[in-house]
Amino acid sequence: MPSSNLKNSVKNTIERYSMINKGDTVIAAVSGGADSVALLYVLYSLKDELGFSLAACHVNHNLRGEESDSDERFVRRMCRFLDIPLYTASIKVNDLRQKHDSLEECARRLRYDFFESISKGRLIATAHTASDNCETILINMVRGTALSGICGIPAKRDNIIRPLLYNTREDIELYCSENCLDYVTDSTNLSDDYTRNKIRHKVVPLLKEINPSLFSAISRLSQSVSDDDRYLDKIASELMEKARTADNKYDVGILRTADECILRRIVTMIFKDNDIPPNMKAVESCVGIIRAGQGKINPCQFRFVQIRKKKLFVVTDREKFRRN
């Protein structure tokens, strides 16, 4: 894809999803890798045409010693050259990692916490590509995802936008080459110690032998499933509200009219509303007591779900649970 085509493709994606309005400020998340460098330069080339202001942000995860610091210096030089503001954070991911977190998930969570802290009503643009979307869907499938996992990475969610989502990593590298753009290479991306890298280096090449247009095919699948997923969520939300009683409990008789896939979604929504992790085992246990019309479960610490007098409700501490 010629570089001018990448710019036009990104512009079309921005307009298709109404990502950016005139007068907005966009903060591009820049690691220094090829994807984020291309994102920054494409947005820089579009900012006057589309009427938005541009800034950048960078997170140093302190996972690769001097290499991490070198990446940060590279991003600082690039932003000085473009004369755009840069927000930075230095986060010691290993120190903040919780016991059961994967390193990747912990880094991601801390990164998005930083995005939220600096956004203040502004847009955050991340450099996720069609290649990333394909890898994410394949990872979710291997782990046994629900339908939502096949939706992949959304092009827009709240103030997070992903203008490169319909461009491949190959498109990005060609753009950088044609425009003589330097970028850094994260050495961990070359290792197969991480699940995503195994998918990227071993699984994706095999699938591309079967279908050279793999990324386009996965993008179409992702979009189709996303449409279905939104519709099913709408049905579930409407039935959940119908079942909700004045005292914020749920009529079990109404819940039991739902098909299995809708009931699982309703339970997931109830869990999320009550800060209960919606893992599959807990959701299925709750579906079980709803179908039985009686019972109680303890899906997580200090949260209980009980059916009494044909109503389902959540109790948020042990003392209250004993009183009921």
PDB file of C-alpha atoms in Angstrom:
ATOM      1  CA  MET A   1       0.000   0.000   0.000  1.00  0.00           C
ATOM      2  CA  PRO A   2       1.614   3.316  -1.039  1.00  0.00           C
ATOM      3  CA  SER A   3       1.979   5.797   1.804  1.00  0.00           C
ATOM      4  CA  SER A   4      -0.636   8.160   0.355  1.00  0.00           C
ATOM      5  CA  ASN A   5      -3.083   5.249   0.382  1.00  0.00           C
ATOM      6  CA  LEU A   6      -2.381   4.591   4.067  1.00  0.00           C
ATOM      7  CA  LYS A   7      -3.224   8.197   4.867  1.00  0.00           C
ATOM      8  CA  ASN A   8      -6.457   7.951   2.862  1.00  0.00           C
ATOM      9  CA  SER A   9      -7.316   4.614   4.466  1.00  0.00           C
ATOM     10  CA  VAL A  10      -6.853   6.033   7.952  1.00  0.00           C
ATOM     11  CA  LYS A  11      -8.902   9.099   7.041  1.00  0.00           C
ATOM     12  CA  ASN A  12     -11.709   6.821   5.803  1.00  0.00           C
ATOM     13  CA  THR A  13     -11.617   4.831   9.049  1.00  0.00           C
ATOM     14  CA  ILE A  14     -11.759   8.030  11.108  1.00  0.00           C
ATOM     15  CA  GLU A  15     -14.759   9.267   9.128  1.00  0.00           C
ATOM     16  CA  ARG A  16     -16.517   5.883   9.025  1.00  0.00           C
ATOM     17  CA  TYR A  17     -16.544   5.610  12.812  1.00  0.00           C
ATOM     18  CA  SER A  18     -16.832   9.356  13.531  1.00  0.00           C
ATOM     19  CA  MET A  19     -13.665   9.059  15.593  1.00  0.00           C
ATOM     20  CA  ILE A  20     -12.571  12.686  15.520  1.00  0.00           C
ATOM     21  CA  ASN A  21     -14.595  15.887  15.364  1.00  0.00           C
ATOM     22  CA  LYS A  22     -13.339  19.337  14.476  1.00  0.00           C
ATOM     23  CA  GLY A  23     -11.820  20.989  17.546  1.00  0.00           C
ATOM     24  CA  ASP A  24     -10.952  17.707  19.291  1.00  0.00           C
ATOM     25  CA  THR A  25      -7.582  16.999  20.851  1.00  0.00           C
ATOM     26  CA  VAL A  26      -6.076  13.604  20.051  1.00  0.00           C
ATOM     27  CA  ILE A  27      -3.322  12.088  22.195  1.00  0.00           C
ATOM     28  CA  ALA A  28      -1.482   9.379  20.257  1.00  0.00           C
ATOM     29  CA  ALA A  29      -0.065   6.533  22.342  1.00  0.00           C
ATOM     30  CA  VAL A  30       3.487   6.113  21.051  1.00  0.00           C
ATOM     31  CA  SER A  31       5.787   3.275  22.091  1.00  0.00           C
ATOM     32  CA  GLY A  32       8.350   4.083  19.404  1.00  0.00           C
ATOM     33  CA  GLY A  33       7.599   0.962  17.364  1.00  0.00           C
ATOM     34  CA  ALA A  34       6.652   1.059  13.684  1.00  0.00           C
ATOM     35  CA  ASP A  35       2.880   0.983  14.299  1.00  0.00           C
ATOM     36  CA  SER A  36       2.825   3.902  16.716  1.00  0.00           C
ATOM     37  CA  VAL A  37       5.327   5.961  14.706  1.00  0.00           C
ATOM     38  CA  ALA A  38       3.146   5.548  11.613  1.00  0.00           C
ATOM     39  CA  LEU A  39       0.074   6.466  13.664  1.00  0.00           C
ATOM     40  CA  LEU A  40       1.700   9.656  14.916  1.00  0.00           C
ATOM     41  CA  TYR A  41       2.890  10.769  11.476  1.00  0.00           C
ATOM     42  CA  VAL A  42      -0.406   9.958   9.734  1.00  0.00           C
ATOM     43  CA  LEU A  43      -2.355  11.876  12.376  1.00  0.00           C
ATOM     44  CA  TYR A  44       0.157  14.730  12.069  1.00  0.00           C
ATOM     45  CA  SER A  45      -0.504  14.833   8.309  1.00  0.00           C
ATOM     46  CA  LEU A  46      -4.285  14.903   8.894  1.00  0.00           C
ATOM     47  CA  LYS A  47      -4.592  17.303  11.832  1.00  0.00           C
ATOM     48  CA  ASP A  48      -4.925  20.512   9.813  1.00  0.00           C
ATOM     49  CA  GLU A  49      -7.220  18.931   7.223  1.00  0.00           C
ATOM     50  CA  LEU A  50      -9.569  17.486   9.868  1.00  0.00           C
ATOM     51  CA  GLY A  51      -9.183  20.356  12.333  1.00  0.00           C
ATOM     52  CA  PHE A  52      -7.912  18.639  15.470  1.00  0.00           C
ATOM     53  CA  SER A  53      -5.002  19.230  17.847  1.00  0.00           C
ATOM     54  CA  LEU A  54      -2.379  16.532  18.339  1.00  0.00           C
ATOM     55  CA  ALA A  55      -0.307  15.421  21.319  1.00  0.00           C
ATOM     56  CA  ALA A  56       1.446  12.168  22.222  1.00  0.00           C
ATOM     57  CA  CYS A  57       1.993   9.997  25.268  1.00  0.00           C
ATOM     58  CA  HIS A  58       4.550   7.328  26.127  1.00  0.00           C
ATOM     59  CA  VAL A  59       4.700   4.734  28.903  1.00  0.00           C
ATOM     60  CA  ASN A  60       8.068   3.390  30.030  1.00  0.00           C
ATOM     61  CA  HIS A  61       7.231   0.003  31.586  1.00  0.00           C
ATOM     62  CA  ASN A  62      10.804  -0.473  32.879  1.00  0.00           C
ATOM     63  CA  LEU A  63      10.833  -4.079  31.702  1.00  0.00           C
ATOM     64  CA  ARG A  64      13.871  -3.995  29.409  1.00  0.00           C
ATOM     65  CA  GLY A  65      16.401  -1.884  31.294  1.00  0.00           C
ATOM     66  CA  GLU A  66      18.369   0.508  29.079  1.00  0.00           C
ATOM     67  CA  GLU A  67      16.339  -0.514  26.033  1.00  0.00           C
ATOM     68  CA  SER A  68      13.164   0.870  27.668  1.00  0.00           C
ATOM     69  CA  ASP A  69      14.931   4.137  28.509  1.00  0.00           C
ATOM     70  CA  SER A  70      16.326   4.372  24.978  1.00  0.00           C
ATOM     71  CA  ASP A  71      12.815   3.969  23.538  1.00  0.00           C
ATOM     72  CA  GLU A  72      11.595   6.826  25.718  1.00  0.00           C
ATOM     73  CA  ARG A  73      14.430   9.088  24.543  1.00  0.00           C
ATOM     74  CA  PHE A  74      13.581   8.212  20.930  1.00  0.00           C
ATOM     75  CA  VAL A  75       9.935   9.212  21.415  1.00  0.00           C
ATOM     76  CA  ARG A  76      10.957  12.460  23.120  1.00  0.00           C
ATOM     77  CA  ARG A  77      13.208  13.393  20.169  1.00  0.00           C
ATOM     78  CA  MET A  78      10.465  12.616  17.669  1.00  0.00           C
ATOM     79  CA  CYS A  79       7.900  14.757  19.484  1.00  0.00           C
ATOM     80  CA  ARG A  80      10.371  17.640  19.751  1.00  0.00           C
ATOM     81  CA  PHE A  81      10.987  17.364  16.016  1.00  0.00           C
ATOM     82  CA  LEU A  82       7.233  17.496  15.312  1.00  0.00           C
ATOM     83  CA  ASP A  83       6.754  20.196  17.974  1.00  0.00           C
ATOM     84  CA  ILE A  84       3.895  18.394  19.714  1.00  0.00           C
ATOM     85  CA  PRO A  85       3.275  17.990  23.478  1.00  0.00           C
ATOM     86  CA  LEU A  86       4.310  14.692  25.065  1.00  0.00           C
ATOM     87  CA  TYR A  87       2.951  13.104  28.244  1.00  0.00           C
ATOM     88  CA  THR A  88       5.125  10.412  29.814  1.00  0.00           C
ATOM     89  CA  ALA A  89       4.868   7.896  32.625  1.00  0.00           C
ATOM     90  CA  SER A  90       7.493   5.631  34.157  1.00  0.00           C
ATOM     91  CA  ILE A  91       5.837   2.536  35.626  1.00  0.00           C
ATOM     92  CA  LYS A  92       7.619  -0.367  37.315  1.00  0.00           C
ATOM     93  CA  VAL A  93       5.294  -3.093  36.084  1.00  0.00           C
ATOM     94  CA  ASN A  94       7.057  -5.938  37.899  1.00  0.00           C
ATOM     95  CA  ASP A  95       6.665  -4.144  41.245  1.00  0.00           C
ATOM     96  CA  LEU A  96       2.950  -3.503  40.679  1.00  0.00           C
ATOM     97  CA  ARG A  97       2.081  -6.853  39.163  1.00  0.00           C
ATOM     98  CA  GLN A  98      -0.496  -8.796  41.172  1.00  0.00           C
ATOM     99  CA  LYS A  99      -0.029 -12.461  41.971  1.00  0.00           C
ATOM    100  CA  HIS A 100      -2.293 -13.902  39.287  1.00  0.00           C
ATOM    101  CA  ASP A 101      -1.674 -11.276  36.588  1.00  0.00           C
ATOM    102  CA  SER A 102       0.189 -12.088  33.421  1.00  0.00           C
ATOM    103  CA  LEU A 103       2.920  -9.566  32.681  1.00  0.00           C
ATOM    104  CA  GLU A 104       1.175  -8.522  29.461  1.00  0.00           C
ATOM    105  CA  GLU A 105      -2.188  -7.996  31.166  1.00  0.00           C
ATOM    106  CA  CYS A 106      -0.684  -6.030  34.047  1.00  0.00           C
ATOM    107  CA  ALA A 107       1.228  -3.743  31.656  1.00  0.00           C
ATOM    108  CA  ARG A 108      -1.916  -3.221  29.598  1.00  0.00           C
ATOM    109  CA  ARG A 109      -4.030  -2.346  32.644  1.00  0.00           C
ATOM    110  CA  LEU A 110      -1.482   0.141  33.969  1.00  0.00           C
ATOM    111  CA  ARG A 111      -1.087   1.668  30.512  1.00  0.00           C
ATOM    112  CA  TYR A 112      -4.828   2.277  30.173  1.00  0.00           C
ATOM    113  CA  ASP A 113      -4.973   3.691  33.708  1.00  0.00           C
ATOM    114  CA  PHE A 114      -2.374   6.233  32.573  1.00  0.00           C
ATOM    115  CA  PHE A 115      -4.392   7.018  29.432  1.00  0.00           C
ATOM    116  CA  GLU A 116      -7.438   7.696  31.575  1.00  0.00           C
ATOM    117  CA  SER A 117      -5.474   9.927  33.938  1.00  0.00           C
ATOM    118  CA  ILE A 118      -4.279  12.240  31.146  1.00  0.00           C
ATOM    119  CA  SER A 119      -7.282  12.198  28.812  1.00  0.00           C
ATOM    120  CA  LYS A 120      -9.528  14.739  30.596  1.00  0.00           C
ATOM    121  CA  GLY A 121     -12.156  14.548  27.864  1.00  0.00           C
ATOM    122  CA  ARG A 122      -9.596  14.229  25.088  1.00  0.00           C
ATOM    123  CA  LEU A 123      -9.236  11.315  22.678  1.00  0.00           C
ATOM    124  CA  ILE A 124      -6.577   8.616  23.042  1.00  0.00           C
ATOM    125  CA  ALA A 125      -5.450   7.039  19.751  1.00  0.00           C
ATOM    126  CA  THR A 126      -3.755   3.649  19.961  1.00  0.00           C
ATOM    127  CA  ALA A 127      -1.848   1.970  17.138  1.00  0.00           C
ATOM    128  CA  HIS A 128      -3.678  -1.361  17.004  1.00  0.00           C
ATOM    129  CA  THR A 129      -3.734  -2.820  13.494  1.00  0.00           C
ATOM    130  CA  ALA A 130      -5.641  -5.516  11.607  1.00  0.00           C
ATOM    131  CA  SER A 131      -2.722  -7.811  12.455  1.00  0.00           C
ATOM    132  CA  ASP A 132      -3.210  -7.145  16.188  1.00  0.00           C
ATOM    133  CA  ASN A 133      -6.942  -7.748  15.830  1.00  0.00           C
ATOM    134  CA  CYS A 134      -6.354 -11.098  14.137  1.00  0.00           C
ATOM    135  CA  GLU A 135      -3.909 -12.186  16.841  1.00  0.00           C
ATOM    136  CA  THR A 136      -6.281 -11.110  19.617  1.00  0.00           C
ATOM    137  CA  ILE A 137      -9.172 -13.104  18.159  1.00  0.00           C
ATOM    138  CA  LEU A 138      -7.010 -16.203  17.693  1.00  0.00           C
ATOM    139  CA  ILE A 139      -5.749 -15.951  21.293  1.00  0.00           C
ATOM    140  CA  ASN A 140      -9.310 -15.607  22.585  1.00  0.00           C
ATOM    141  CA  MET A 141     -10.466 -18.588  20.533  1.00  0.00           C
ATOM    142  CA  VAL A 142      -7.657 -20.785  21.877  1.00  0.00           C
ATOM    143  CA  ARG A 143      -8.648 -19.805  25.429  1.00  0.00           C
ATOM    144  CA  GLY A 144     -12.292 -20.735  24.821  1.00  0.00           C
ATOM    145  CA  THR A 145     -13.839 -17.307  24.491  1.00  0.00           C
ATOM    146  CA  ALA A 146     -17.489 -16.359  24.479  1.00  0.00           C
ATOM    147  CA  LEU A 147     -18.897 -14.597  21.416  1.00  0.00           C
ATOM    148  CA  SER A 148     -17.607 -11.238  22.651  1.00  0.00           C
ATOM    149  CA  GLY A 149     -14.020 -12.485  22.341  1.00  0.00           C
ATOM    150  CA  ILE A 150     -14.453 -12.986  18.601  1.00  0.00           C
ATOM    151  CA  CYS A 151     -15.496  -9.341  18.283  1.00  0.00           C
ATOM    152  CA  GLY A 152     -11.823  -8.541  18.669  1.00  0.00           C
ATOM    153  CA  ILE A 153     -10.559  -5.013  19.202  1.00  0.00           C
ATOM    154  CA  PRO A 154     -13.193  -2.265  18.787  1.00  0.00           C
ATOM    155  CA  ALA A 155     -12.394   0.586  16.418  1.00  0.00           C
ATOM    156  CA  LYS A 156     -13.838   3.024  18.941  1.00  0.00           C
ATOM    157  CA  ARG A 157     -14.838   2.682  22.571  1.00  0.00           C
ATOM    158  CA  ASP A 158     -15.592   5.705  24.712  1.00  0.00           C
ATOM    159  CA  ASN A 159     -12.625   8.065  24.153  1.00  0.00           C
ATOM    160  CA  ILE A 160     -10.257   5.361  22.818  1.00  0.00           C
ATOM    161  CA  ILE A 161      -9.883   5.345  19.022  1.00  0.00           C
ATOM    162  CA  ARG A 162      -7.894   3.000  16.776  1.00  0.00           C
ATOM    163  CA  PRO A 163      -7.409   4.623  13.353  1.00  0.00           C
ATOM    164  CA  LEU A 164      -5.043   1.882  12.063  1.00  0.00           C
ATOM    165  CA  LEU A 165      -7.375  -1.032  12.811  1.00  0.00           C
ATOM    166  CA  TYR A 166      -8.051  -1.821   9.145  1.00  0.00           C
ATOM    167  CA  ASN A 167      -4.411  -1.646   8.074  1.00  0.00           C
ATOM    168  CA  THR A 168      -1.924  -4.489   8.396  1.00  0.00           C
ATOM    169  CA  ARG A 169       1.517  -4.473   9.939  1.00  0.00           C
ATOM    170  CA  GLU A 170       2.913  -4.813   6.407  1.00  0.00           C
ATOM    171  CA  ASP A 171       1.086  -1.616   5.380  1.00  0.00           C
ATOM    172  CA  ILE A 172       2.646   0.168   8.331  1.00  0.00           C
ATOM    173  CA  GLU A 173       6.190  -0.980   7.645  1.00  0.00           C
ATOM    174  CA  LEU A 174       5.870   0.019   3.984  1.00  0.00           C
ATOM    175  CA  TYR A 175       4.651   3.485   5.027  1.00  0.00           C
ATOM    176  CA  CYS A 176       7.633   3.903   7.351  1.00  0.00           C
ATOM    177  CA  SER A 177      10.031   2.734   4.648  1.00  0.00           C
ATOM    178  CA  GLU A 178       8.616   5.030   1.949  1.00  0.00           C
ATOM    179  CA  ASN A 179       8.709   8.018   4.292  1.00  0.00           C
ATOM    180  CA  CYS A 180      12.149   7.201   5.742  1.00  0.00           C
ATOM    181  CA  LEU A 181      10.728   7.036   9.266  1.00  0.00           C
ATOM    182  CA  ASP A 182      12.910   5.569  11.985  1.00  0.00           C
ATOM    183  CA  TYR A 183      11.371   3.384  14.672  1.00  0.00           C
ATOM    184  CA  VAL A 184      12.557   1.122  17.466  1.00  0.00           C
ATOM    185  CA  THR A 185      12.131  -2.629  17.775  1.00  0.00           C
ATOM    186  CA  ASP A 186      11.057  -4.103  21.106  1.00  0.00           C
ATOM    187  CA  SER A 187      13.318  -7.122  21.632  1.00  0.00           C
ATOM    188  CA  THR A 188      10.538  -8.981  23.471  1.00  0.00           C
ATOM    189  CA  ASN A 189       8.524  -9.011  20.231  1.00  0.00           C
ATOM    190  CA  LEU A 190      11.116 -11.385  18.799  1.00  0.00           C
ATOM    191  CA  SER A 191      10.749 -13.937  21.593  1.00  0.00           C
ATOM    192  CA  ASP A 192       8.225 -16.786  21.600  1.00  0.00           C
ATOM    193  CA  ASP A 193       7.988 -16.694  25.396  1.00  0.00           C
ATOM    194  CA  TYR A 194       4.733 -14.743  25.090  1.00  0.00           C
ATOM    195  CA  THR A 195       1.461 -16.191  23.787  1.00  0.00           C
ATOM    196  CA  ARG A 196       0.878 -13.368  21.320  1.00  0.00           C
ATOM    197  CA  ASN A 197       4.318 -13.829  19.788  1.00  0.00           C
ATOM    198  CA  LYS A 198       3.743 -17.563  19.340  1.00  0.00           C
ATOM    199  CA  ILE A 199       0.504 -16.793  17.495  1.00  0.00           C
ATOM    200  CA  ARG A 200       2.231 -14.084  15.425  1.00  0.00           C
ATOM    201  CA  HIS A 201       5.332 -16.049  14.473  1.00  0.00           C
ATOM    202  CA  LYS A 202       3.961 -19.584  14.122  1.00  0.00           C
ATOM    203  CA  VAL A 203       0.169 -19.733  13.724  1.00  0.00           C
ATOM    204  CA  VAL A 204      -0.538 -16.683  11.549  1.00  0.00           C
ATOM    205  CA  PRO A 205       1.987 -17.622   8.806  1.00  0.00           C
ATOM    206  CA  LEU A 206       0.378 -21.082   8.505  1.00  0.00           C
ATOM    207  CA  LEU A 207      -3.109 -19.580   8.252  1.00  0.00           C
ATOM    208  CA  LYS A 208      -1.901 -17.093   5.622  1.00  0.00           C
ATOM    209  CA  GLU A 209      -0.769 -20.041   3.507  1.00  0.00           C
ATOM    210  CA  ILE A 210      -4.402 -21.188   3.507  1.00  0.00           C
ATOM    211  CA  ASN A 211      -5.807 -17.691   2.979  1.00  0.00           C
ATOM    212  CA  PRO A 212      -3.386 -14.900   1.979  1.00  0.00           C
ATOM    213  CA  SER A 213      -6.171 -12.400   2.787  1.00  0.00           C
ATOM    214  CA  LEU A 214      -6.366 -13.669   6.374  1.00  0.00           C
ATOM    215  CA  PHE A 215      -6.424 -10.251   8.046  1.00  0.00           C
ATOM    216  CA  SER A 216      -9.246  -8.982   5.832  1.00  0.00           C
ATOM    217  CA  ALA A 217     -11.209 -12.182   6.439  1.00  0.00           C
ATOM    218  CA  ILE A 218     -10.767 -11.922  10.213  1.00  0.00           C
ATOM    219  CA  SER A 219     -11.759  -8.234  10.121  1.00  0.00           C
ATOM    220  CA  ARG A 220     -14.993  -9.157   8.316  1.00  0.00           C
ATOM    221  CA  LEU A 221     -15.669 -11.908  10.849  1.00  0.00           C
ATOM    222  CA  SER A 222     -14.973  -9.515  13.705  1.00  0.00           C
ATOM    223  CA  GLN A 223     -17.358  -6.885  12.326  1.00  0.00           C
ATOM    224  CA  SER A 224     -20.134  -9.414  11.664  1.00  0.00           C
ATOM    225  CA  VAL A 225     -19.865 -10.949  15.134  1.00  0.00           C
ATOM    226  CA  SER A 226     -19.749  -7.474  16.725  1.00  0.00           C
ATOM    227  CA  ASP A 227     -23.068  -6.604  15.075  1.00  0.00           C
ATOM    228  CA  ASP A 228     -24.630  -9.834  16.379  1.00  0.00           C
ATOM    229  CA  ASP A 229     -23.122  -9.318  19.832  1.00  0.00           C
ATOM    230  CA  ARG A 230     -24.564  -5.801  20.141  1.00  0.00           C
ATOM    231  CA  TYR A 231     -28.015  -7.072  19.163  1.00  0.00           C
ATOM    232  CA  LEU A 232     -27.917  -9.902  21.719  1.00  0.00           C
ATOM    233  CA  ASP A 233     -26.749  -7.438  24.389  1.00  0.00           C
ATOM    234  CA  LYS A 234     -29.723  -5.208  23.537  1.00  0.00           C
ATOM    235  CA  ILE A 235     -32.170  -8.100  23.990  1.00  0.00           C
ATOM    236  CA  ALA A 236     -30.498  -9.134  27.260  1.00  0.00           C
ATOM    237  CA  SER A 237     -30.501  -5.577  28.610  1.00  0.00           C
ATOM    238  CA  GLU A 238     -34.197  -5.116  27.833  1.00  0.00           C
ATOM    239  CA  LEU A 239     -35.172  -8.380  29.550  1.00  0.00           C
ATOM    240  CA  MET A 240     -32.963  -7.595  32.553  1.00  0.00           C
ATOM    241  CA  GLU A 241     -34.726  -4.257  33.022  1.00  0.00           C
ATOM    242  CA  LYS A 242     -38.100  -5.987  32.678  1.00  0.00           C
ATOM    243  CA  ALA A 243     -37.087  -8.417  35.436  1.00  0.00           C
ATOM    244  CA  ARG A 244     -35.698  -5.706  37.736  1.00  0.00           C
ATOM    245  CA  THR A 245     -37.993  -4.935  40.678  1.00  0.00           C
ATOM    246  CA  ALA A 246     -38.400  -1.714  42.649  1.00  0.00           C
ATOM    247  CA  ASP A 247     -36.009  -2.940  45.359  1.00  0.00           C
ATOM    248  CA  ASN A 248     -33.281  -3.657  42.762  1.00  0.00           C
ATOM    249  CA  LYS A 249     -33.844  -7.401  42.764  1.00  0.00           C
ATOM    250  CA  TYR A 250     -34.732  -9.573  39.776  1.00  0.00           C
ATOM    251  CA  ASP A 251     -37.910 -11.557  39.133  1.00  0.00           C
ATOM    252  CA  VAL A 252     -36.728 -15.141  38.633  1.00  0.00           C
ATOM    253  CA  GLY A 253     -39.876 -16.071  36.716  1.00  0.00           C
ATOM    254  CA  ILE A 254     -39.053 -13.482  34.057  1.00  0.00           C
ATOM    255  CA  LEU A 255     -35.357 -14.440  33.974  1.00  0.00           C
ATOM    256  CA  ARG A 256     -36.273 -18.092  33.386  1.00  0.00           C
ATOM    257  CA  THR A 257     -38.087 -17.181  30.155  1.00  0.00           C
ATOM    258  CA  ALA A 258     -34.751 -16.246  28.565  1.00  0.00           C
ATOM    259  CA  ASP A 259     -32.892 -18.521  26.174  1.00  0.00           C
ATOM    260  CA  GLU A 260     -29.623 -19.827  27.581  1.00  0.00           C
ATOM    261  CA  CYS A 261     -27.362 -17.401  25.681  1.00  0.00           C
ATOM    262  CA  ILE A 262     -29.486 -14.411  26.742  1.00  0.00           C
ATOM    263  CA  LEU A 263     -29.616 -15.546  30.375  1.00  0.00           C
ATOM    264  CA  ARG A 264     -25.822 -15.841  30.488  1.00  0.00           C
ATOM    265  CA  ARG A 265     -25.566 -12.276  29.216  1.00  0.00           C
ATOM    266  CA  ILE A 266     -28.056 -11.038  31.810  1.00  0.00           C
ATOM    267  CA  VAL A 267     -26.114 -12.728  34.607  1.00  0.00           C
ATOM    268  CA  THR A 268     -22.878 -11.219  33.258  1.00  0.00           C
ATOM    269  CA  MET A 269     -24.486  -7.755  33.277  1.00  0.00           C
ATOM    270  CA  ILE A 270     -25.757  -8.238  36.846  1.00  0.00           C
ATOM    271  CA  PHE A 271     -22.296  -9.359  37.925  1.00  0.00           C
ATOM    272  CA  LYS A 272     -20.607  -6.340  36.329  1.00  0.00           C
ATOM    273  CA  ASP A 273     -23.129  -3.985  37.960  1.00  0.00           C
ATOM    274  CA  ASN A 274     -22.154  -5.462  41.338  1.00  0.00           C
ATOM    275  CA  ASP A 275     -18.359  -5.640  40.835  1.00  0.00           C
ATOM    276  CA  ILE A 276     -18.367  -9.431  40.501  1.00  0.00           C
ATOM    277  CA  PRO A 277     -15.817 -10.846  38.026  1.00  0.00           C
ATOM    278  CA  PRO A 278     -17.935 -12.505  35.293  1.00  0.00           C
ATOM    279  CA  ASN A 279     -15.871 -15.680  34.912  1.00  0.00           C
ATOM    280  CA  MET A 280     -17.569 -18.547  33.100  1.00  0.00           C
ATOM    281  CA  LYS A 281     -17.796 -20.868  36.116  1.00  0.00           C
ATOM    282  CA  ALA A 282     -19.530 -18.259  38.301  1.00  0.00           C
ATOM    283  CA  VAL A 283     -21.908 -17.245  35.492  1.00  0.00           C
ATOM    284  CA  GLU A 284     -22.911 -20.875  34.865  1.00  0.00           C
ATOM    285  CA  SER A 285     -23.448 -21.440  38.605  1.00  0.00           C
ATOM    286  CA  CYS A 286     -25.781 -18.442  38.746  1.00  0.00           C
ATOM    287  CA  VAL A 287     -27.654 -19.619  35.652  1.00  0.00           C
ATOM    288  CA  GLY A 288     -28.060 -22.950  37.449  1.00  0.00           C
ATOM    289  CA  ILE A 289     -29.783 -21.502  40.525  1.00  0.00           C
ATOM    290  CA  ILE A 290     -32.016 -19.359  38.311  1.00  0.00           C
ATOM    291  CA  ARG A 291     -33.125 -22.438  36.361  1.00  0.00           C
ATOM    292  CA  ALA A 292     -33.669 -24.299  39.650  1.00  0.00           C
ATOM    293  CA  GLY A 293     -35.590 -21.363  41.115  1.00  0.00           C
ATOM    294  CA  GLN A 294     -33.646 -21.553  44.369  1.00  0.00           C
ATOM    295  CA  GLY A 295     -30.166 -21.523  45.832  1.00  0.00           C
ATOM    296  CA  LYS A 296     -27.257 -19.246  46.600  1.00  0.00           C
ATOM    297  CA  ILE A 297     -23.691 -18.912  45.360  1.00  0.00           C
ATOM    298  CA  ASN A 298     -20.532 -17.119  46.460  1.00  0.00           C
ATOM    299  CA  PRO A 299     -18.922 -16.006  43.154  1.00  0.00           C
ATOM    300  CA  CYS A 300     -16.208 -13.912  44.817  1.00  0.00           C
ATOM    301  CA  GLN A 301     -15.084 -12.546  48.164  1.00  0.00           C
ATOM    302  CA  PHE A 302     -17.763 -10.490  49.976  1.00  0.00           C
ATOM    303  CA  ARG A 303     -20.307 -11.040  47.198  1.00  0.00           C
ATOM    304  CA  PHE A 304     -23.202 -13.497  47.402  1.00  0.00           C
ATOM    305  CA  VAL A 305     -26.029 -14.136  44.966  1.00  0.00           C
ATOM    306  CA  GLN A 306     -29.206 -15.622  46.412  1.00  0.00           C
ATOM    307  CA  ILE A 307     -32.748 -16.453  45.350  1.00  0.00           C
ATOM    308  CA  ARG A 308     -35.468 -15.882  47.921  1.00  0.00           C
ATOM    309  CA  LYS A 309     -39.203 -15.461  47.422  1.00  0.00           C
ATOM    310  CA  LYS A 310     -38.733 -15.914  43.655  1.00  0.00           C
ATOM    311  CA  LYS A 311     -36.322 -12.993  43.454  1.00  0.00           C
ATOM    312  CA  LEU A 312     -32.603 -12.975  42.724  1.00  0.00           C
ATOM    313  CA  PHE A 313     -30.449 -10.450  44.533  1.00  0.00           C
ATOM    314  CA  VAL A 314     -26.823  -9.682  45.335  1.00  0.00           C
ATOM    315  CA  VAL A 315     -25.581  -9.309  48.908  1.00  0.00           C
ATOM    316  CA  THR A 316     -22.341  -7.416  49.372  1.00  0.00           C
ATOM    317  CA  ASP A 317     -21.164  -8.531  52.810  1.00  0.00           C
ATOM    318  CA  ARG A 318     -21.328 -11.648  54.964  1.00  0.00           C
ATOM    319  CA  GLU A 319     -23.184 -10.010  57.836  1.00  0.00           C
ATOM    320  CA  LYS A 320     -26.014  -8.860  55.577  1.00  0.00           C
ATOM    321  CA  PHE A 321     -26.082 -12.312  53.975  1.00  0.00           C
ATOM    322  CA  ARG A 322     -26.603 -13.968  57.371  1.00  0.00           C
ATOM    323  CA  ARG A 323     -29.387 -11.519  58.272  1.00  0.00           C
ATOM    324  CA  ASN A 324     -31.248 -12.350  55.057  1.00  0.00           C
TER     325      ASN A 324
END
